[in-house]
Short mmCIF file of C-alpha atoms and ligand atoms in Angstrom, two decimals:
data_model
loop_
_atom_site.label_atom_id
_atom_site.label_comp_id
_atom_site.label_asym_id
_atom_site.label_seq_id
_atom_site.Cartn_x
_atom_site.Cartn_y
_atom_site.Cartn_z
CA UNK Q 1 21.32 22.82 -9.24
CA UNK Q 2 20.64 19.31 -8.45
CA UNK Q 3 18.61 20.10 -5.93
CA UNK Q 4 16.25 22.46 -7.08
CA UNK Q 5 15.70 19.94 -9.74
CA UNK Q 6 14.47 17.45 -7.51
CA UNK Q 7 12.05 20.00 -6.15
CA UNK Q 8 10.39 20.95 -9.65
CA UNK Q 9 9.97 16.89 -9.96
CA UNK Q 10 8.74 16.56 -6.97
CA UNK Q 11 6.23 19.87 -7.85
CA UNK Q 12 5.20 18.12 -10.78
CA UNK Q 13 4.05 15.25 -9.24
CA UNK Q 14 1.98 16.64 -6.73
CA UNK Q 15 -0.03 18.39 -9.18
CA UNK Q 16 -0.52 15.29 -10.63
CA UNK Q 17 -1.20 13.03 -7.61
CA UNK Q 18 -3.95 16.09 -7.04
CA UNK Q 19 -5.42 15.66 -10.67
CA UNK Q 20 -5.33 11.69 -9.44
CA UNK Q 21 -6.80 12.52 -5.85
CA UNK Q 22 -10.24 14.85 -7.50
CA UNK Q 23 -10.78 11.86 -10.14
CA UNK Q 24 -10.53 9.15 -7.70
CA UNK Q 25 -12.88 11.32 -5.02
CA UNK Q 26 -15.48 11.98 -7.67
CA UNK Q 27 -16.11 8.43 -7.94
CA UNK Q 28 -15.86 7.82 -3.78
CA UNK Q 29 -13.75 5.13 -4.43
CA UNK Q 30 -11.02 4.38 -1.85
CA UNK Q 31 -7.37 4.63 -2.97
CA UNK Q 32 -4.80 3.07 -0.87
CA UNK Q 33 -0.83 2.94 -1.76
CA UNK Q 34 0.85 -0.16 -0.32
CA UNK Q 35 4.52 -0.36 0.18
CA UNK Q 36 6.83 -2.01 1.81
CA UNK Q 37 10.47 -4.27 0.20
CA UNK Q 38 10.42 -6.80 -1.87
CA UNK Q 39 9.08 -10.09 -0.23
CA UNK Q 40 7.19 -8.52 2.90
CA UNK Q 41 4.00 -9.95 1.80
CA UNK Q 42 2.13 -7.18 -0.15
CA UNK Q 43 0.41 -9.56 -3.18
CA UNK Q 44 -0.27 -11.97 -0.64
CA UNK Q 45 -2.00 -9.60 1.59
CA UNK Q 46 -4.05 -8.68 -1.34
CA UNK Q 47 -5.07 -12.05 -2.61
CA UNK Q 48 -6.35 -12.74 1.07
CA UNK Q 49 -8.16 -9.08 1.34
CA UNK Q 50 -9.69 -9.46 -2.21
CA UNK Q 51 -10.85 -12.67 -0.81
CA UNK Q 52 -12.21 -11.87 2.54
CA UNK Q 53 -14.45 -8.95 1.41
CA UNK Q 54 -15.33 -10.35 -2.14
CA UNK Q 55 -18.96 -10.03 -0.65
CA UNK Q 56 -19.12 -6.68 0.34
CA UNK Q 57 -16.27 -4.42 -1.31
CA UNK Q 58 -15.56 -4.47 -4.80
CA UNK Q 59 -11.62 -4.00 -5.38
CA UNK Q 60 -9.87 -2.80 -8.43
CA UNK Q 61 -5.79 -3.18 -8.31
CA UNK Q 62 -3.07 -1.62 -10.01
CA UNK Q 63 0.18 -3.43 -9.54
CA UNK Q 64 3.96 -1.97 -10.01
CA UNK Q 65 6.79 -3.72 -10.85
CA UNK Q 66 9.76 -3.51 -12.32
CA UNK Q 67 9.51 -6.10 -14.62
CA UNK Q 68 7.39 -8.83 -15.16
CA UNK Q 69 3.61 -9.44 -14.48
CA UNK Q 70 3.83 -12.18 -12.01
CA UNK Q 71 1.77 -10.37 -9.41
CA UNK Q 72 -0.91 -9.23 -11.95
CA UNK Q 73 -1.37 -12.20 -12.90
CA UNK Q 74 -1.83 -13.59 -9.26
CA UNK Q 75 -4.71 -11.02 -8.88
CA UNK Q 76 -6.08 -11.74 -12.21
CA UNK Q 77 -6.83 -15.24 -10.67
CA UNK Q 78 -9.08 -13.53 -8.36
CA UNK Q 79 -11.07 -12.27 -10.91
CA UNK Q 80 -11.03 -8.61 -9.98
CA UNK Q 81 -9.98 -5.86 -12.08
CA UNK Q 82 -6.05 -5.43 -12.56
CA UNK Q 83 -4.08 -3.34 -14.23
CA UNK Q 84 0.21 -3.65 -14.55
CA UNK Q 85 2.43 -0.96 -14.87
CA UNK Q 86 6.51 -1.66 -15.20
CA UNK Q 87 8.77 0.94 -14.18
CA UNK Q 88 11.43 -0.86 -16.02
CA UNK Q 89 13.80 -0.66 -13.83
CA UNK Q 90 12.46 2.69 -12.06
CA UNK Q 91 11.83 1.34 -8.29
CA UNK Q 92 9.06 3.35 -7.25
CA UNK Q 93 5.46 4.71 -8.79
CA UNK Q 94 5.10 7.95 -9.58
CA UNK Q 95 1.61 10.08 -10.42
CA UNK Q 96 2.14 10.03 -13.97
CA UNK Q 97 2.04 6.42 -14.19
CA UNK Q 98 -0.99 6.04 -12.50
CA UNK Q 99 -2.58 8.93 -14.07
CA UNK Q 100 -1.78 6.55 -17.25
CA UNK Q 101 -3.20 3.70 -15.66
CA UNK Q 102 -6.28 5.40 -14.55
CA UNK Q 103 -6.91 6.40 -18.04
CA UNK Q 104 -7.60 2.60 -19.05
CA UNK Q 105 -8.76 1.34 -15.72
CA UNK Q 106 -12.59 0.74 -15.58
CA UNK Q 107 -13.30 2.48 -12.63
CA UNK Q 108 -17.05 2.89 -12.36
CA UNK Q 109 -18.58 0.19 -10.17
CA UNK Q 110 -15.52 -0.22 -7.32
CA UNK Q 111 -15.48 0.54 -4.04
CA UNK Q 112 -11.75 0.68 -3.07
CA UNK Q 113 -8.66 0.43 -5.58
CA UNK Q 114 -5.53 -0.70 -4.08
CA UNK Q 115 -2.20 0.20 -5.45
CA UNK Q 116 0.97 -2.54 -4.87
CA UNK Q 117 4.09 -0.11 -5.17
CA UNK Q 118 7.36 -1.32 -6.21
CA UNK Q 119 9.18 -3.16 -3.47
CA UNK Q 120 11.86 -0.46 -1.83
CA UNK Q 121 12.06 0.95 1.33
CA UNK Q 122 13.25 4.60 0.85
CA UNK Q 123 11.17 6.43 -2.31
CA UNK Q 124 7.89 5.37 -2.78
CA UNK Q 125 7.67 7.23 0.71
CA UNK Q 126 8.09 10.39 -1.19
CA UNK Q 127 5.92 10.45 -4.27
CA UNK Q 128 2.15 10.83 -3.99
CA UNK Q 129 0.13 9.17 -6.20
CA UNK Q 130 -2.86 10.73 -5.41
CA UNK Q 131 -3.72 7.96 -2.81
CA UNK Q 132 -6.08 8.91 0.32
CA UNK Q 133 -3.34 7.41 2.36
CA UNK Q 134 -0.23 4.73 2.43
CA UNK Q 135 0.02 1.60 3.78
CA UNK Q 136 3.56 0.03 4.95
CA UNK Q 137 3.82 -3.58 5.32
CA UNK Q 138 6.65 -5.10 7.44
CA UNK Q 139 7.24 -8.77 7.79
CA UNK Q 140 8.78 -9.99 10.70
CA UNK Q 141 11.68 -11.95 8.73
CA UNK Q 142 12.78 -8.24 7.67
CA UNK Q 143 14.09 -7.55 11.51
CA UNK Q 144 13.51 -5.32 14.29
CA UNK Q 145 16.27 -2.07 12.80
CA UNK Q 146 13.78 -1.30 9.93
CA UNK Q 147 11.20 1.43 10.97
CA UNK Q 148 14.27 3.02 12.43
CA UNK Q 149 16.25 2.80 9.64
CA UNK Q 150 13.68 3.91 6.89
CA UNK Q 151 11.26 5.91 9.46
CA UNK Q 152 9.87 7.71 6.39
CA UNK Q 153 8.17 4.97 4.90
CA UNK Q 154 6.36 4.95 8.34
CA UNK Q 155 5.63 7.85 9.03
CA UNK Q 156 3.61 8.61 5.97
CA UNK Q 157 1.72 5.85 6.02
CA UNK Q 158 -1.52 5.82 7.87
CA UNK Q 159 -1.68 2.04 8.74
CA UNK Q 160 1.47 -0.02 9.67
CA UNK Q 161 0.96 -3.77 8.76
CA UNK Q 162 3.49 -6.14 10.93
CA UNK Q 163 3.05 -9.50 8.21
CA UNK Q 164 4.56 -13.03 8.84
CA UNK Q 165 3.64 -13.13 12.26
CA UNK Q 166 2.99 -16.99 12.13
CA UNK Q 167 7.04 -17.28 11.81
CA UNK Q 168 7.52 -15.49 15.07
CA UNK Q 169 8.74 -18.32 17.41
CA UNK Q 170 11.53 -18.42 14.04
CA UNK Q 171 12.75 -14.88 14.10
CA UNK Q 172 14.23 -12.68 16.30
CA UNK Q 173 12.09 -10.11 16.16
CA UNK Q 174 10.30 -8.38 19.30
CA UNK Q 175 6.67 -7.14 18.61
CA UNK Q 176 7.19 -5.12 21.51
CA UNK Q 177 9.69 -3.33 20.20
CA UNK Q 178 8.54 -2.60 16.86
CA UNK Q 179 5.78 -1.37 17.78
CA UNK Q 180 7.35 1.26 20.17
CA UNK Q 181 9.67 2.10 16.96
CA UNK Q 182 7.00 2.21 14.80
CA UNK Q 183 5.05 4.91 17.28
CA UNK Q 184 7.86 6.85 18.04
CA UNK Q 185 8.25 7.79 14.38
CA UNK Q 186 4.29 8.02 13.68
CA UNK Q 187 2.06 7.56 16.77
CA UNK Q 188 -1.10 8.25 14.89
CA UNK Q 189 -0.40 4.74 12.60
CA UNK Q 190 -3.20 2.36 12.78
CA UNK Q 191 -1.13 -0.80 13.82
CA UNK Q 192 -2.28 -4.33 12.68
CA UNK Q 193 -0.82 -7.36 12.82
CA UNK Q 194 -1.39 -10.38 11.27
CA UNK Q 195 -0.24 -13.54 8.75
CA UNK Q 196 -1.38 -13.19 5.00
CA UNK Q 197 -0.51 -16.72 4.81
CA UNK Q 198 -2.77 -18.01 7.80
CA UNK Q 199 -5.33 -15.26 7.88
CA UNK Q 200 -4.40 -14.48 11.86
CA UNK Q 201 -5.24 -11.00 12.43
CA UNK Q 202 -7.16 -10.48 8.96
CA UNK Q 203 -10.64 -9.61 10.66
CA UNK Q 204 -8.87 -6.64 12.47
CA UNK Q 205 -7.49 -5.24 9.15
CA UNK Q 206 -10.71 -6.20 7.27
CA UNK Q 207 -13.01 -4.43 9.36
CA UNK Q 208 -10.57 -1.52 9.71
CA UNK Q 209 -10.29 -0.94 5.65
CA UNK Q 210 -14.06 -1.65 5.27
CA UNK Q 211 -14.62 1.18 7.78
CA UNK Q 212 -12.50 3.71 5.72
CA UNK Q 213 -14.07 2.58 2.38
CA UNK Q 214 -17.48 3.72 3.95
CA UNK Q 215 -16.35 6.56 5.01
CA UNK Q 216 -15.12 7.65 1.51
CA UNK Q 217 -18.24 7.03 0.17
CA UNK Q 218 -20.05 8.84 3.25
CA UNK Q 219 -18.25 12.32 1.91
CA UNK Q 220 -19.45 11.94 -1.66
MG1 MG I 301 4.05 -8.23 -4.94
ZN1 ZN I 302 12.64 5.04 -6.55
#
């Protein structure tokens, strides 16, 4: 019983992550899904993306939490479009609260809209929100056992950010090994690396997610 529950949830979802997905398409405007646990980095990236293509992309962010609007407010300061949505308590999105979101989100105008998931590392992976694709962000501090441990957080996500970087020589953690970990699970992932906090690596990423808003538009 409690499993074919889960399915019709699931079921439901998808057709509204697909209701989601048209909308979003109609208007060529990017949607990416960031994940990764709490504290890898994911507002921070954002605050230094926002920042670095201010000049040529036009982003619009919906941030999930599961209480409080600290990170909202963060992007707020960057004086770009943000919406919040608390799960209270729930610890991933799902496409009815976007769908929500969408409803009140002035859309028209933006090039790419990024969603910040709740920070968990086992179900965001399985609920589509009507993204184009996911992004999973791992920060070095988090250790080497994690794409191993939670491989399905990367293996549906199309890009695989390693954050922190600049706190290498403090860590433990083997770049060489993560990213043979993270390719054995997915070895179609776009890999990046790179510090939020220093902006090493950004222009990699940058060009990378400029090149995939284009090519959103390029299918309209
Ligand atoms: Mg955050
Ligand atoms: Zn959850």
């Amino acid at each position: 019983m409690e499993l074919k529950l889960v399915t019709n949830v699931l079921k439901a979802n998808d057709a509204l992550a697909e209701q989601n997905r048209h909308l979003l398409s109609q208007k060529g405007l990017l949607t990416i899904n960031i994940m990764s646990s709490p504290g890898s980095g994911k507002t921070s990236l954002l605050e230094r993306t926002i920042d670095a293509l201010r000049d040529e992309v036009r982003i619009g962010v919906i941030e999930g939490d599961i209480a409080t609007s600290k990170d909202a407010l963060r992007i707020r300061a960057k004086e770009v479009p943000v919406i919040q949505i608390n799960t209270s308590g729930g610890c991933h999105l799902d496409a009815n609260m976007i769908q929500q979101a969408l409803a009140e989100f002035p859309l028209d105008g933006l090039d790419l809209l990024v969603i910040e998931n709740v920070g968990n590392l086992v179900c965001p992976a399985g609920f589509d929100l009507g993204e184009d694709f996911k992004v999973m962000l791992l920060s070095v501090t988090e250790g080497n056992d994690k794409p191993l441990k939670y491989p399905r957080m990367f293996l549906e996500s199309r890009a695989v950010i390693i954050n922190k970087i600049d706190l290498l020589p403090y860590t433990e953690f083997d770049m060489t090994l993560a990213e043979r970990d993270i390719r054995s699970i997915n070895p179609k992932a776009q890999l990046f690396a790179l510090s939020a906090r220093t902006g090493e690596g950004f222009e990699k990423w940058c060009a990378w997610l400029k090149a995939r808003v284009a090519d959103k538009k390029a299918v309209l």
